[in-house]
Short mmCIF file of C-alpha atoms in Angstrom, two decimals:
data_model
loop_
_atom_site.label_atom_id
_atom_site.label_comp_id
_atom_site.label_asym_id
_atom_site.label_seq_id
_atom_site.Cartn_x
_atom_site.Cartn_y
_atom_site.Cartn_z
CA MET A 10 24.42 77.25 322.59
CA ASN A 11 26.65 74.32 323.62
CA LYS A 12 26.02 73.75 327.36
CA HIS A 13 29.50 72.34 327.70
CA LEU A 14 31.77 75.26 326.63
CA TRP A 15 35.37 74.73 327.22
CA LYS A 16 37.53 77.78 328.13
CA SER A 17 39.94 77.07 325.24
CA HIS A 18 37.14 77.31 322.70
CA LEU A 19 35.58 80.50 323.86
CA THR A 20 35.29 83.22 321.28
CA PRO A 21 37.36 86.33 322.06
CA TYR A 22 35.45 89.55 322.66
CA GLU A 23 37.08 91.32 319.58
CA ALA A 24 36.49 88.37 317.15
CA ASP A 25 32.73 87.97 317.26
CA TYR A 26 30.66 90.16 319.61
CA ALA A 27 27.31 88.30 319.16
CA LEU A 28 28.93 84.99 319.68
CA TRP A 29 30.88 86.22 322.67
CA CYS A 30 27.70 87.53 324.37
CA ALA A 31 25.85 84.20 323.79
CA GLU A 32 28.82 82.34 325.29
CA GLN A 33 29.10 84.61 328.26
CA GLY A 34 25.42 84.29 328.90
CA ALA A 35 25.68 80.40 328.75
CA LEU A 36 28.63 80.53 331.20
CA LEU A 37 26.70 82.62 333.64
CA ARG A 38 23.77 80.14 333.39
CA GLU A 39 26.01 77.23 334.05
CA GLY A 40 27.61 78.87 336.98
CA ARG A 41 31.07 78.74 335.41
CA VAL A 42 32.02 82.21 336.78
CA SER A 43 35.84 81.29 336.68
CA ASP A 44 35.50 80.95 332.82
CA ILE A 45 33.78 84.33 332.29
CA ASP A 46 35.65 87.24 330.55
CA ARG A 47 35.17 89.43 333.63
CA GLU A 48 36.67 92.67 332.29
CA ASN A 49 34.75 92.83 329.14
CA LEU A 50 31.55 91.50 330.66
CA ALA A 51 31.79 94.22 333.50
CA GLU A 52 32.29 96.86 330.80
CA GLU A 53 29.32 95.72 328.74
CA ILE A 54 27.13 95.70 331.83
CA GLU A 55 28.26 99.19 332.70
CA SER A 56 27.55 100.31 329.15
CA LEU A 57 24.04 99.17 329.40
CA GLY A 58 23.44 101.72 332.20
CA ARG A 59 25.11 104.41 330.17
CA SER A 60 22.95 103.56 327.20
CA GLN A 61 19.84 104.24 329.36
CA GLU A 62 21.28 107.65 330.05
CA ASP A 63 22.11 108.20 326.48
CA GLU A 64 18.56 107.34 325.47
CA ILE A 65 17.12 109.78 327.89
CA GLU A 66 19.50 112.59 326.70
CA SER A 67 18.55 111.96 323.04
CA ARG A 68 14.77 111.95 323.74
CA LEU A 69 14.99 114.96 325.96
CA ASN A 70 16.84 116.75 323.25
CA VAL A 71 14.10 115.95 320.60
CA LEU A 72 11.35 116.86 323.12
CA VAL A 73 12.77 120.26 324.07
CA MET A 74 13.44 121.07 320.36
CA HIS A 75 9.80 120.37 319.50
CA LEU A 76 8.55 122.38 322.49
CA LEU A 77 10.64 125.29 321.31
CA LYS A 78 9.26 124.92 317.83
CA TRP A 79 5.74 124.75 319.28
CA ARG A 80 6.34 128.00 321.10
CA TYR A 81 8.24 130.04 318.67
CA GLN A 82 6.68 128.87 315.42
CA ALA A 83 3.06 128.63 316.41
CA GLY A 84 1.86 129.20 312.97
CA LYS A 85 3.44 125.97 311.60
CA ARG A 86 2.41 123.78 314.44
CA SER A 87 1.67 120.25 313.13
CA PRO A 88 0.21 116.96 314.39
CA SER A 89 3.68 115.50 313.86
CA TRP A 90 5.23 117.92 316.32
CA GLN A 91 2.62 116.98 318.89
CA ALA A 92 3.02 113.33 318.25
CA SER A 93 6.78 113.63 318.66
CA ILE A 94 6.27 115.54 321.99
CA ILE A 95 3.92 112.79 323.22
CA GLU A 96 6.24 110.00 322.17
CA GLN A 97 9.41 111.39 323.67
CA ARG A 98 7.60 111.96 326.94
CA MET A 99 6.24 108.44 327.01
CA ARG A 100 9.56 106.94 326.20
CA ILE A 101 11.41 108.95 328.82
CA SER A 102 8.76 107.99 331.37
CA LYS A 103 9.22 104.32 330.44
CA ARG A 104 12.98 104.60 330.94
CA LEU A 105 12.48 106.20 334.27
CA LYS A 106 10.08 103.58 335.44
CA ALA A 107 12.52 100.82 334.36
CA SER A 108 15.49 102.61 336.05
CA PRO A 109 14.19 104.67 339.05
CA SER A 110 17.74 105.55 339.97
CA LEU A 111 17.63 107.90 336.86
CA LYS A 112 14.69 109.82 338.10
CA ASN A 113 16.66 113.07 338.46
CA TYR A 114 18.82 112.50 335.36
CA PRO A 115 16.78 114.61 333.01
CA ALA A 116 17.05 117.61 335.22
CA THR A 117 20.81 117.10 335.47
CA VAL A 118 21.39 116.98 331.69
CA LEU A 119 18.73 119.64 330.68
CA ASP A 120 21.00 122.58 330.32
CA GLU A 121 23.54 120.60 328.28
CA GLU A 122 20.78 119.15 325.98
CA TYR A 123 19.10 122.60 325.64
CA VAL A 124 22.15 123.93 323.83
CA THR A 125 21.80 121.37 321.06
CA ALA A 126 17.90 121.48 321.11
CA ARG A 127 18.13 125.26 320.60
CA LEU A 128 20.52 124.87 317.55
CA ARG A 129 18.35 122.22 316.08
CA ALA A 130 15.21 124.27 316.55
CA ALA A 131 16.76 127.18 314.94
CA GLY A 132 17.91 124.92 311.94
CA GLU A 133 14.57 123.30 311.47
CA THR A 134 12.48 126.47 311.73
CA GLY A 135 14.76 128.71 309.80
CA LEU A 136 14.48 131.19 312.69
CA SER A 137 17.56 132.95 314.00
CA GLU A 138 19.13 131.31 316.97
CA ALA A 139 18.70 134.69 318.78
CA MET A 140 14.99 134.12 318.67
CA PHE A 141 15.40 131.38 321.23
CA PRO A 142 16.44 132.15 324.84
CA ASN A 143 19.93 131.33 325.93
CA LYS A 144 18.57 129.25 328.88
CA CYS A 145 15.78 126.69 328.60
CA PRO A 146 12.58 128.59 329.05
CA PHE A 147 10.80 125.42 330.46
CA ALA A 148 11.13 123.71 333.78
CA ILE A 149 11.92 120.05 333.80
CA GLU A 150 8.62 119.46 335.28
CA GLU A 151 6.81 121.19 332.50
CA ILE A 152 8.89 119.42 329.82
CA LEU A 153 8.02 116.00 331.22
CA ASP A 154 4.31 116.86 332.03
CA PRO A 155 2.15 114.99 329.54
CA HIS A 156 -0.34 117.88 329.59
CA PHE A 157 2.04 120.76 328.98
CA LEU A 158 2.19 122.59 325.70
CA PRO A 159 3.88 126.03 325.72
CA GLU A 160 1.98 129.19 324.70
CA GLU A 161 3.19 131.31 321.88
CA ARG A 162 5.58 134.13 322.72
#
């Protein structure tokens, strides 16, 4: 990246996102704060935080779905289900270590994510949605516990 970017030659945010990011990074490194696209840069930084939340939500959803399948379709348990449970827990843990301020986020979104996880578990198992409880049968501590696997019901 050219160390001497001129404001008139900066790429607009909408024109080329990758180039815009590179230019904004170079401007920051050069200390040229007055030339930075403050509004778009602020929005991008805020969206990075939201993406961490989105990842936790997605992984929690998959994790809960597999825990439901593990409990309610015990006869079809597979190593891939267990591998997915382990992976989702590890990746959630990694996110929470990188962003300690999100420590309580999984508990905050559990009820919302359970609704979708329940539907997905019913769809993937072929079991009736009514087979699964309306409320999540697992505490967030159990869900995130690397040693917890639910018993058959």
